[in-house]
Coordinates of C-alpha atoms in Angstrom, one line a residue:
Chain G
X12 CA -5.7 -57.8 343.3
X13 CA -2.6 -60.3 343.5
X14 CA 0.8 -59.4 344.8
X15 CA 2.1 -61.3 341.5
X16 CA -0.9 -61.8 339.6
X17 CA -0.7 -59.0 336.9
X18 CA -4.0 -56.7 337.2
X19 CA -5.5 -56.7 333.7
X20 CA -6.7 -53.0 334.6
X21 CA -3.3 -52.0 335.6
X22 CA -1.9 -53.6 332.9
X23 CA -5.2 -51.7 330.9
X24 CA -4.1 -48.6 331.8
X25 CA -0.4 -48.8 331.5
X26 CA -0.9 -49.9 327.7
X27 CA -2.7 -46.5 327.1
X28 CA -1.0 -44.0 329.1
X29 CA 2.5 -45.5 328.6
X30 CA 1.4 -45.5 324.5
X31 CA 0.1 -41.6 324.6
X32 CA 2.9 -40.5 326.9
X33 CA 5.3 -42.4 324.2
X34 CA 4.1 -40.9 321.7
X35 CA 3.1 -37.1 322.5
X36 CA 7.6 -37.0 324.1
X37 CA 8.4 -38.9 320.9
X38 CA 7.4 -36.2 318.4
X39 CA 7.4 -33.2 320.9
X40 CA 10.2 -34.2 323.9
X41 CA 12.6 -36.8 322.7
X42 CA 12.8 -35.6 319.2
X43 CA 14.0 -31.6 319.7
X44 CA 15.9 -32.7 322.7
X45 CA 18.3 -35.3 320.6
X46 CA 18.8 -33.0 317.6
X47 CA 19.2 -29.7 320.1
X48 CA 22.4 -32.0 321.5
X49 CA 23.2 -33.3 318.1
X50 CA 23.3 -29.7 316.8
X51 CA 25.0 -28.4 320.0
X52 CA 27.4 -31.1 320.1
X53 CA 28.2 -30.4 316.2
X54 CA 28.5 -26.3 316.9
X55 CA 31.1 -27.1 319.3
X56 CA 32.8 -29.5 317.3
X57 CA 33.2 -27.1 314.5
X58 CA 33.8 -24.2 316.7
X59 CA 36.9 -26.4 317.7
X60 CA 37.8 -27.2 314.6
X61 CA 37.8 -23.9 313.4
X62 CA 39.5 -22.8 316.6
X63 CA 41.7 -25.2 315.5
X64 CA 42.0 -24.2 311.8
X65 CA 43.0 -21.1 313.2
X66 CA 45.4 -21.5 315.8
X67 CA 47.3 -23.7 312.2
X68 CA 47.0 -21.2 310.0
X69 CA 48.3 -18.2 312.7
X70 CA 51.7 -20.5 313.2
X71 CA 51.7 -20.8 309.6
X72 CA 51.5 -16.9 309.2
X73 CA 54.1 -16.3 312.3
X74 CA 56.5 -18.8 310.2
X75 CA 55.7 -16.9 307.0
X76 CA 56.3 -13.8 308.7
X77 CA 59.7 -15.2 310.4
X78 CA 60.6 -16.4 306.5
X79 CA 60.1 -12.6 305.5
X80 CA 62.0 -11.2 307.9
X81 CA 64.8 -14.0 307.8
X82 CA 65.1 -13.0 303.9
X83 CA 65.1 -9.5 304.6
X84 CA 68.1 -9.8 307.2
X85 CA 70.2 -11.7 304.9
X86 CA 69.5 -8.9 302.0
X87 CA 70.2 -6.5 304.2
X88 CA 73.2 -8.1 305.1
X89 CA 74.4 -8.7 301.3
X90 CA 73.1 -5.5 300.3
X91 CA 75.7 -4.3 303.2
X92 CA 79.0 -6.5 302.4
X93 CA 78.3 -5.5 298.8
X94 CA 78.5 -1.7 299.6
X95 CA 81.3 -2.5 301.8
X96 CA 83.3 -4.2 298.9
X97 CA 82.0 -1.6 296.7
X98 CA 83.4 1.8 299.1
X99 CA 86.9 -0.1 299.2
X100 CA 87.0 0.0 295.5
X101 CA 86.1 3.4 295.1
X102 CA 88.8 4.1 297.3
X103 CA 91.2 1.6 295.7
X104 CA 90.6 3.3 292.3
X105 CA 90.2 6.8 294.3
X106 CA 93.5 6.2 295.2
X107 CA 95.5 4.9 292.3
X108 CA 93.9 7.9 290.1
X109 CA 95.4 10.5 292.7
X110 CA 98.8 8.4 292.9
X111 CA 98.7 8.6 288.8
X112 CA 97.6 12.0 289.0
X113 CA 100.2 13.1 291.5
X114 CA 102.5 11.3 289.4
X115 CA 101.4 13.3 286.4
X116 CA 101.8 16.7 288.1
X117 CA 105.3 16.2 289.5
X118 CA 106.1 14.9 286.3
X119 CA 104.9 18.3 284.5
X120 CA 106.7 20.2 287.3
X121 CA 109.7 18.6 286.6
X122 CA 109.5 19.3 283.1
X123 CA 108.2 23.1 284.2
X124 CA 111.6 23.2 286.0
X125 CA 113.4 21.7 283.7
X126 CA 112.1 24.3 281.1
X127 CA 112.9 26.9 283.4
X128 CA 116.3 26.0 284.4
X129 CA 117.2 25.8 280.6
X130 CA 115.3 29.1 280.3
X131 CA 117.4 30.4 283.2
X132 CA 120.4 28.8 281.9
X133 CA 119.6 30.7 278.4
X134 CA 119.3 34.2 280.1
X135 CA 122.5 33.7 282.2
X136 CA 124.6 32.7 278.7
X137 CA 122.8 35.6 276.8
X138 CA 124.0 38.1 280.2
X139 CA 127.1 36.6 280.0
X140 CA 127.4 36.5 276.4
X141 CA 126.8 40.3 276.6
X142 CA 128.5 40.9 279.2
X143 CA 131.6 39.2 277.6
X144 CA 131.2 41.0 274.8
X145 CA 130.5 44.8 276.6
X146 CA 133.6 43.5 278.8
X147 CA 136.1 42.3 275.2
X148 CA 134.5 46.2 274.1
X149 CA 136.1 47.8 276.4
X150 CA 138.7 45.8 276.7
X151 CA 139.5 45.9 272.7
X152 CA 139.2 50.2 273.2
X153 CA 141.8 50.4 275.8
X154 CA 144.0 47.9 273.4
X155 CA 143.0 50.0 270.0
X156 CA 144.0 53.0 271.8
X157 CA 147.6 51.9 271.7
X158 CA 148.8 50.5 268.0
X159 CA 151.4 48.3 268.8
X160 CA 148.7 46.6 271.1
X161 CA 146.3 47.0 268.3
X162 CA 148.9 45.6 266.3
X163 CA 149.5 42.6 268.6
X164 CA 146.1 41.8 269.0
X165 CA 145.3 41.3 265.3
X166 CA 148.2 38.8 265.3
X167 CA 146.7 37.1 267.7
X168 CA 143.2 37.2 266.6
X169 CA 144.9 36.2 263.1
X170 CA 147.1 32.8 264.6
X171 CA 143.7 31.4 266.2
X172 CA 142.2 31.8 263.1
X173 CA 144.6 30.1 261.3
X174 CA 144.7 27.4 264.0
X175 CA 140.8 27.1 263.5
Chain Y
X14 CA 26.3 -64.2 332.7
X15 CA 22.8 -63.0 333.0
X16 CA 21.6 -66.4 332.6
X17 CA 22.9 -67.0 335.9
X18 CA 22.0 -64.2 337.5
X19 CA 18.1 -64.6 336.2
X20 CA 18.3 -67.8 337.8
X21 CA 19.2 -66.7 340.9
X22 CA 16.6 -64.1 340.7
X23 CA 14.5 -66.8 340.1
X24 CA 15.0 -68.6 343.0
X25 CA 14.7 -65.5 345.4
X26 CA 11.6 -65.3 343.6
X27 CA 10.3 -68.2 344.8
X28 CA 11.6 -68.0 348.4
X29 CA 10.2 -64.5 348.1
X30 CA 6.7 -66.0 346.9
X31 CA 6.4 -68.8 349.8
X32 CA 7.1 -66.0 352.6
X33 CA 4.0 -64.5 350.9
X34 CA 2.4 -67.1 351.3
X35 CA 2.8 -67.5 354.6
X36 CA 1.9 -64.0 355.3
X37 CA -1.2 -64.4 353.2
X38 CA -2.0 -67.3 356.4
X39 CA -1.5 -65.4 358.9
X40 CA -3.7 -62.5 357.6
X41 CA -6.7 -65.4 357.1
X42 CA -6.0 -66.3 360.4
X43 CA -6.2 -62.7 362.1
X44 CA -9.5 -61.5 360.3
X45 CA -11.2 -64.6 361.3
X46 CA -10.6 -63.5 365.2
X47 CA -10.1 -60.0 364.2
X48 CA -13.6 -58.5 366.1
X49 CA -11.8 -59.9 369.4
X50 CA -8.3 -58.5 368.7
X51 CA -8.8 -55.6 366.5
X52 CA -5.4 -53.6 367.8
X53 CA -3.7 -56.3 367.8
X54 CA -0.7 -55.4 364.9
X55 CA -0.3 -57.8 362.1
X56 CA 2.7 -57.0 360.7
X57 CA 1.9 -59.2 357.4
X58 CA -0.9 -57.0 356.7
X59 CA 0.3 -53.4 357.6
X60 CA 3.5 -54.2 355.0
X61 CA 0.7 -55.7 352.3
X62 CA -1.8 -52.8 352.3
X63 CA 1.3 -50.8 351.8
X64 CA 2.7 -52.4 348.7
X65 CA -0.4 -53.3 347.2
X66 CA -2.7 -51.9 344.8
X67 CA -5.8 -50.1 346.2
X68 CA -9.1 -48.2 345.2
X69 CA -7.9 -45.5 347.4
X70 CA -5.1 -43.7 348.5
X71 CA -4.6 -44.0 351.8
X72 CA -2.9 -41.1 353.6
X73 CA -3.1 -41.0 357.7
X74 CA -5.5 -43.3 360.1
X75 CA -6.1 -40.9 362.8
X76 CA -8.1 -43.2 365.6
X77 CA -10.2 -44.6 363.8
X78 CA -10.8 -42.3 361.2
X79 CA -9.4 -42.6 358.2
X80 CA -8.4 -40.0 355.6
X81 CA -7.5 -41.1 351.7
X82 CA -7.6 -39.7 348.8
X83 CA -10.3 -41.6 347.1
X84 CA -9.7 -42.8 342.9
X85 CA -12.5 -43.2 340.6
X86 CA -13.6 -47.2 340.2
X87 CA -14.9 -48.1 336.7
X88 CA -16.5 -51.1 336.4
X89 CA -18.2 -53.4 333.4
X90 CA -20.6 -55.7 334.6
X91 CA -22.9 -58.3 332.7
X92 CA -25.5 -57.7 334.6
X93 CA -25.8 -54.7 336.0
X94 CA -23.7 -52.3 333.2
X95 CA -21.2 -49.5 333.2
X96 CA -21.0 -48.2 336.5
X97 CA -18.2 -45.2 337.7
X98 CA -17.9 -43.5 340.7
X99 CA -15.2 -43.0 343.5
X100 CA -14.3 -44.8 346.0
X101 CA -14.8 -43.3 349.0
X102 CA -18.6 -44.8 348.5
X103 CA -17.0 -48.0 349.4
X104 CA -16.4 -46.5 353.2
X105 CA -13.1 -48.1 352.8
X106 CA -14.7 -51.5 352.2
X107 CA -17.3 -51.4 354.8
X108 CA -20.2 -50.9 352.8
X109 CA -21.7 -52.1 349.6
X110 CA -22.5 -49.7 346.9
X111 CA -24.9 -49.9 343.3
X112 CA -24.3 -54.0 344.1
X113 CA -20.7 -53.9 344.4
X114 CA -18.6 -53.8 347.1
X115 CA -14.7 -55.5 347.7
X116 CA -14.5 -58.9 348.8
X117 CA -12.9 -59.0 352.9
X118 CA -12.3 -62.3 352.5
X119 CA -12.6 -65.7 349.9
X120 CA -10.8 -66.4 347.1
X121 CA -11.6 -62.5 346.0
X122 CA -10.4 -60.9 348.6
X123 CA -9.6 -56.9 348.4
X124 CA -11.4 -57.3 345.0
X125 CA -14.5 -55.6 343.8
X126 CA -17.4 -58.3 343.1
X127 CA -20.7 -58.1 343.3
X128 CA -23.7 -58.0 345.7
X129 CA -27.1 -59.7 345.9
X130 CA -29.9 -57.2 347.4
X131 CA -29.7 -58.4 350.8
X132 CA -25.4 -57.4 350.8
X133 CA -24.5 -61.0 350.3
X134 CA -21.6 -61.4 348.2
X135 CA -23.2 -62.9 344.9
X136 CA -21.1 -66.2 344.4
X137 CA -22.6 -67.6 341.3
X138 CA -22.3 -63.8 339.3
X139 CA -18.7 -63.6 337.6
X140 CA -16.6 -60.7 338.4
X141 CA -17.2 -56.9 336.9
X142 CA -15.1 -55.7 334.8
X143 CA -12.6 -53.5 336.6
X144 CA -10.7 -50.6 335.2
X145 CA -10.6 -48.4 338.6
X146 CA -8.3 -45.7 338.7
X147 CA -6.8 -47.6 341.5
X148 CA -3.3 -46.0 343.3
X149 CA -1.1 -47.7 341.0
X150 CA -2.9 -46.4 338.1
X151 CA -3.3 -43.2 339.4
X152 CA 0.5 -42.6 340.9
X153 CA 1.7 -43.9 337.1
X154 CA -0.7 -40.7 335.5
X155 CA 0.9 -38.3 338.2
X156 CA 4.3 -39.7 337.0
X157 CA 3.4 -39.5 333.3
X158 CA 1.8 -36.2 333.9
X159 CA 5.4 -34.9 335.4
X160 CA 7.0 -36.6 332.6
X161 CA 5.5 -34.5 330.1
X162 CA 5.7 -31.4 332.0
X163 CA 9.1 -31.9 332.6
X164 CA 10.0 -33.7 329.3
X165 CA 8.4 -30.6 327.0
X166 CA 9.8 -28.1 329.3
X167 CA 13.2 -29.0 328.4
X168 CA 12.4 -29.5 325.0
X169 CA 11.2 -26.0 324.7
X170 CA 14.5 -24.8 326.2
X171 CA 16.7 -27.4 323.4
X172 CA 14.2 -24.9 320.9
X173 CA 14.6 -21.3 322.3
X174 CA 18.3 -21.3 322.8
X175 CA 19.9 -23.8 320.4
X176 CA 24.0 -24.0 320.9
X177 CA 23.8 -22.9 324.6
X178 CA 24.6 -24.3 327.6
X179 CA 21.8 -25.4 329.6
X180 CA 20.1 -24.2 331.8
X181 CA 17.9 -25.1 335.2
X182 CA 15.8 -28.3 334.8
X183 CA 17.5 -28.8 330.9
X184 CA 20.6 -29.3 333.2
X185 CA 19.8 -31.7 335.3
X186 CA 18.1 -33.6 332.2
X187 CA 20.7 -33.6 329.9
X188 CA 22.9 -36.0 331.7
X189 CA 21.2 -38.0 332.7
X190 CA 19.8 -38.1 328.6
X191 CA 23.5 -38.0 327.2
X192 CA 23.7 -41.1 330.0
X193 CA 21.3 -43.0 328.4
X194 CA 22.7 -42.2 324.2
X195 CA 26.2 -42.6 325.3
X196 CA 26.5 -45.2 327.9
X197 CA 23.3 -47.5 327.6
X198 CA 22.3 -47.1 323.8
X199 CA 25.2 -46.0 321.4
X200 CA 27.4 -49.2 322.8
X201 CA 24.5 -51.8 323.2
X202 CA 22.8 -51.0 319.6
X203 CA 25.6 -49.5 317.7
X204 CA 26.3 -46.1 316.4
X205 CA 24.4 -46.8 313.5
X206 CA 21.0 -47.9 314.5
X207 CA 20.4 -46.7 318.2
X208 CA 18.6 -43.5 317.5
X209 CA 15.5 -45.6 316.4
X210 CA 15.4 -46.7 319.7
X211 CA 16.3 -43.5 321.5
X212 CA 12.9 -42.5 322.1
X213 CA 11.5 -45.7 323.8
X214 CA 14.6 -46.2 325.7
X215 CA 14.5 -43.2 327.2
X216 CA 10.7 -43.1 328.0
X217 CA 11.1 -46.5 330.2
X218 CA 14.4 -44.9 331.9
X219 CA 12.5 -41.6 332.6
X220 CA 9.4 -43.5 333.9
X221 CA 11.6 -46.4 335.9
X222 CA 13.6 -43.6 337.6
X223 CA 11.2 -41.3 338.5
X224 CA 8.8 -44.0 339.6
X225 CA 10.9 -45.8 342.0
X226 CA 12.0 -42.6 343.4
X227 CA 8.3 -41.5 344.1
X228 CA 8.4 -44.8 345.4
X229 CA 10.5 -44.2 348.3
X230 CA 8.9 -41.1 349.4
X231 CA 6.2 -42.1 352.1
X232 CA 3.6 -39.3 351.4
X233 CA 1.7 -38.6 347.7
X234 CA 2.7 -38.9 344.8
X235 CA 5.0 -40.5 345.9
X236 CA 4.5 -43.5 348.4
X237 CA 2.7 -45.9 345.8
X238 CA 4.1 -48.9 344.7
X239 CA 4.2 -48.8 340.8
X240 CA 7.5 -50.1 339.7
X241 CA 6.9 -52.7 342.2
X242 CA 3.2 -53.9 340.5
X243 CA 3.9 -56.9 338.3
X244 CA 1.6 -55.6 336.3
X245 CA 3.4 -52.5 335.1
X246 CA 6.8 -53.7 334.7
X247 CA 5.0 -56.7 332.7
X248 CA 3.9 -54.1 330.2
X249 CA 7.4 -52.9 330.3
X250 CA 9.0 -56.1 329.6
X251 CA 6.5 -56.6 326.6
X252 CA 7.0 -54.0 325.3
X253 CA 10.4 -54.4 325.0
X254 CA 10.3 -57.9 323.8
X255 CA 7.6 -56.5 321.3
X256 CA 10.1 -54.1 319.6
X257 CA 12.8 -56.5 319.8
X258 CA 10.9 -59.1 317.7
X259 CA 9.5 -56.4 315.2
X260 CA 13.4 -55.6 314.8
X261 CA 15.1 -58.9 314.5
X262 CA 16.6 -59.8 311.2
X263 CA 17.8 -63.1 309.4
X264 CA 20.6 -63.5 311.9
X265 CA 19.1 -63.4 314.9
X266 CA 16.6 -66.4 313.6
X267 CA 19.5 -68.2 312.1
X268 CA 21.5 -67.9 315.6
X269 CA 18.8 -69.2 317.3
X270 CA 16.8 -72.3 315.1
X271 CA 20.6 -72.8 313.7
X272 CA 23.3 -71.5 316.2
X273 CA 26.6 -71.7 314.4
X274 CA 29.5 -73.3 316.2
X275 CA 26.9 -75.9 317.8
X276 CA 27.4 -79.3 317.4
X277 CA 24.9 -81.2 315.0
X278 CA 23.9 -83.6 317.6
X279 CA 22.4 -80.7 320.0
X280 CA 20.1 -80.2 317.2
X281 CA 19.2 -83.2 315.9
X282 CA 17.2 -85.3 316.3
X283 CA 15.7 -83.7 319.2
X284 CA 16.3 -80.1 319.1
X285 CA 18.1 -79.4 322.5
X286 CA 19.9 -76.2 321.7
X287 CA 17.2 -74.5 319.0
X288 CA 14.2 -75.1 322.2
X289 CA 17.2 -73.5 325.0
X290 CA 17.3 -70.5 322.6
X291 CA 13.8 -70.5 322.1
X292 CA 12.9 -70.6 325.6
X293 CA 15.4 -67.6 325.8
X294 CA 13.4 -65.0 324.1
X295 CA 10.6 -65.5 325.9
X296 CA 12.6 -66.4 329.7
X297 CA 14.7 -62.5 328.7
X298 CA 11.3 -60.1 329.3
X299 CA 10.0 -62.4 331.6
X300 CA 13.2 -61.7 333.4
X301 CA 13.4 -58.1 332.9
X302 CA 9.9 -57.7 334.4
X303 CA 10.6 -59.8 337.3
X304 CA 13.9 -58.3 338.3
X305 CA 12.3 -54.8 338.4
X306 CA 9.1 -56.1 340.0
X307 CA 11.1 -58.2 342.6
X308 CA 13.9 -55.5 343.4
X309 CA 11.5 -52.8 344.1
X310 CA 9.2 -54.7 345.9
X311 CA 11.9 -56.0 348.2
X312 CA 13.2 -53.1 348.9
X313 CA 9.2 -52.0 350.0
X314 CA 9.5 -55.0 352.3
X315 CA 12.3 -54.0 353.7
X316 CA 11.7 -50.3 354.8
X317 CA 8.1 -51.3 355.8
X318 CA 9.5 -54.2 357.9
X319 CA 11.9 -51.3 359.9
X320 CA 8.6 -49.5 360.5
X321 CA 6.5 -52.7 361.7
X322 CA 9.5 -53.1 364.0
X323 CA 8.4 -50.3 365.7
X324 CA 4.9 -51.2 366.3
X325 CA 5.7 -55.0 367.4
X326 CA 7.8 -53.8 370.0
X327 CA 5.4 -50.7 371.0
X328 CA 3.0 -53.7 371.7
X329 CA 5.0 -55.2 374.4
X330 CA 5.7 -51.8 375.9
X331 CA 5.6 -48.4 374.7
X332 CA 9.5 -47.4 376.1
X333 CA 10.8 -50.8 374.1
X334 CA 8.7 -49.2 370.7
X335 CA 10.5 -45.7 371.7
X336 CA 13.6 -47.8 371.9
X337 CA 13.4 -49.8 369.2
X338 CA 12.1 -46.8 367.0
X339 CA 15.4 -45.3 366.8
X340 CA 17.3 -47.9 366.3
X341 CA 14.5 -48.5 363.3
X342 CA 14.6 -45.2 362.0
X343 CA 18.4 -44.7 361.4
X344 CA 18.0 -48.2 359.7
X345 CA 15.0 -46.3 357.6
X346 CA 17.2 -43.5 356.7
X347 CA 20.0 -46.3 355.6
X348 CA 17.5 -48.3 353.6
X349 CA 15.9 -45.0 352.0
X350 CA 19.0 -44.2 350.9
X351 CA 19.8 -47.5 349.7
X352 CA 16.6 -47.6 348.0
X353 CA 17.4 -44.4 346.1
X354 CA 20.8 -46.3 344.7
X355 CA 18.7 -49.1 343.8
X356 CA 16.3 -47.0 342.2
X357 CA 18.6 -45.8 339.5
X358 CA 20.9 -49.1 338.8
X359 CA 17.1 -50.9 338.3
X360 CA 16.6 -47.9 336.0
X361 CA 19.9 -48.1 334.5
X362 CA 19.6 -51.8 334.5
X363 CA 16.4 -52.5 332.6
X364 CA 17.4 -50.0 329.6
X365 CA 20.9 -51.5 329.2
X366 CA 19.4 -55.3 329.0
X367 CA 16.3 -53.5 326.6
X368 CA 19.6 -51.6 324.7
X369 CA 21.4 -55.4 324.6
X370 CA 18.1 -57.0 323.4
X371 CA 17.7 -54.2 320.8
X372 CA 21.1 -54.5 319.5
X373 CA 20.8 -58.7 319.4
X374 CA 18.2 -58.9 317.7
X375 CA 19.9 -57.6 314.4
X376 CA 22.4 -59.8 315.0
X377 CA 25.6 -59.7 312.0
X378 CA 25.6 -63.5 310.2
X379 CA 28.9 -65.2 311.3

């Protein structure tokens, strides 16, 4: 039993135990211990990933959602300016049709006046007409009464016919 | 660069080798007088029986008794057969038993050999086989035995709850684990290839690791010296060189017998560069069980040499050993702690230089 001189029992021994120890953590140590890291290490890669995945496909919803809302502002907005434009003309039109229709009604009134002062006008010539003629009545019976008037008055009556 | 650094290893080595050496002397020397100064304390020996390998597992010397666990010894001998038992029959090496007993001294020494009927050491008879249990042997069963307890525990958990986080002893595992795919093996070998070698790489990590950790702790399991044996980390290194060469490809032969980019005349006529590269697959195990061998070793040395401090000085007087001891025992703790580092870059080191091999040897033709 050297210090340096290998001891073929040793070396005997080691041979066997180091070959049955090799093998028996080869199939049952080494083997389930690499692929329970490999598996672990791939579980937590794709848990990353998919983390990942999902963290993308959240901004891509918030920048959908953003879109949506942007669109819906500026129809909102449009939808708005077009009512806006759309109230002033109704109340362009609104108020051209009441200018043209106040137009219309003072027109007709004028022409309702208009009838009715010629109506008036009508009445007063007809009263004075008749008055005229009530007043030339009388008058002509106080002037019959008398024949030299009577006389006179034919004459007269007479020369403006003559002249007409 | 690891050319350079294997070289320096080397050389350590060697200075490393001659001090045994010299320790081996003394030892001689002492047992040859030892009957006259039995108390006397050899440091040499106290750090040896420490690091070495043994046919029991010695715990606690209290007086003169001694208490170990003792390891079953199997031996195969020509003459006298198949022969098991433990060694506590042995009295720790005091007595002969069935004809054998372990050498005290000779070229054999602290081996088993075998005994005439008289309990003369037979010198003619050859050696018995041995395949004892001895502590090494037996420390590296506890620590696969713990391997596979903890190993299959874990992978139980990786089966009951798949896609959760772990848990208890499956977290302090999987680190260490991911460690090994993602630092050592995925950029050595290559995305594409490393999960061949997964399983071996992380057997020798789990076994160097947990090894020179038991290491460091003085009492059982821990306290033998099994990353330090030459003899383990040689299978080691084999078996890495083994799995290299079964993986190698076109490529790897061509860079080698044909390195591109060399000039001719380093090839032929005498093949300068082709032997270099040669003697480079065989010098790269041959490293890679030395370093680990040497490291842990040294670092043995080291810790044991703090404690022997304690006892040289005790000799001269006990208030200089009191003295002395804690002075020695903070540079324990240091060295402990040190030793715990040096446990896991050996660890880390031997699997990234495996990985590196691995991944060479389906080398991509330029």
């Amino acid at each position: 039993m050297g210090l340096i001189s290998p001891d073929y029992g040793t070396i005997f021994w080691m041979v066997l135990a180091f070959g049955i120890v090799f093998l028996i953590l080869k199939k049952f140590g080494w083997k389930p211990i690499m692929e329970g890291l490999k598996a672990r290490e791939k579980s937590i890669e794709d848990a990353l990933l998919s983390a990942e995945q999902a963290r993308e496909e959240m901004t891509a919803l918030q920048a959908d959602h953003e879109r949506i809302m942007q669109d819906a502002r500026t129809e909102r907005d449009s939808l708005l300016s077009e009512a806006r434009v759309m109230r002033d003309e109704i109340i362009e039109t609104a108020r051209t049709e009441a200018i043209k229709e106040g137009e219309k009604l003072i027109e007709h009134a004028r022409k309702q006046i208009e009838n009715e002062k010629a109506n008036a006008i009508g009445e007063i010539k007809e009263q004075i007409s008749k008055l005229s003629v009530d007043i030339a009545e009388k008058i002509l019976r106080v002037e019959l009464s008398d024949a030299v008037k009577q006389k006179a008055l034919n004459d007269d009556i007479l020369k403006d016919l003559k002249l007409n | 660069m690891w050319k350079k650094q294997s070289l320096t290893i080397l050389l350590l080595f060697g200075l490393m080798l001659a001090r045994v050496g010299a320790q081996d002397d003394n030892q001689h020397e002492s047992n040859s007088n030892s009957h006259e100064e039995d108390k006397v304390f050899n440091p040499g020996t106290f750090i040896l029986d420490h690091v070495m390998d043994s046919y029991d597992w010695h715990i606690l010397t209290v007086g003169d008794t001694h208490i170990s666990i003792p390891l079953p010894v199997i031996l195969i001998s020509k003459s006298k057969g198949f022969h098991i038992f433990l060694s506590s029959r042995f009295h720790h090496g005091h007595s002969a038993y069935k004809g054998f007993m372990i050498a005290q001294d000779g070229p054999n020494e602290g081996s088993i050999v075998e005994v005439d009927e008289h309990g003369h050491v037979d010198e003619n008879a050859k050696l018995p086989l041995d395949f004892s249990i001895t502590k090494t042997v037996f420390a590296m069963l506890i620590s696969f035995l713990l391997m596979i307890w903890i190993f299959l525990s874990v992978a139980k958990r990786y089966k009951k709850n798949p896609n959760r986080p772990p848990k208890g002893i499956q977290a302090l595992m999987e680190p260490i684990i991911l460690f090994v795919r993602d630092d050592i093996a995925i950029p050595s070998i290559g995305e594409k290839r490393y999960e061949r070698f997964m399983p071996y790489l992380l057997t020798v990590f789990f076994f160097i690791i947990l090894n020179n950790y038991l290491g460091v702790i003085p009492f059982p399991p821990g306290g033998a010296n099994v990353t330090g044996n030459i003899a383990v980390t040689a299978v080691l290194a084999l078996l890495t060189f083994i799995i290299t060469t079964f993986s190698t490809n076109k490529g790897y032969w061509k860079h080698i017998f044909n390195a591109p980019g060399v000039p001719w005349w380093l090839k032929f006529p005498v093949p300068l560069m082709p032997f270099i590269e040669l003697l480079g697959v065989f010098t790269k195990p041959l490293v890679l069980c030395i370093r680990l061998f040497a490291n842990i070793l040294a670092g043995h040395f080291i810790i044991l040499s703090f404690v022997a401090l304690i006892f040289i000085f005790g000799q001269i007087h006990w208030i200089a050993g009191y003295g002395v001891s804690f002075i020695s025992v903070l540079f324990y703790v240091f060295m402990t702690l040190l030793e715990f580092l040096v446990a896991f870059i050996q660890a880390y080191v031997f699997t990234l230089l495996s990985a590196l091999y691995f991944g060479m040897a389906k080398e991509e033709a330029h």
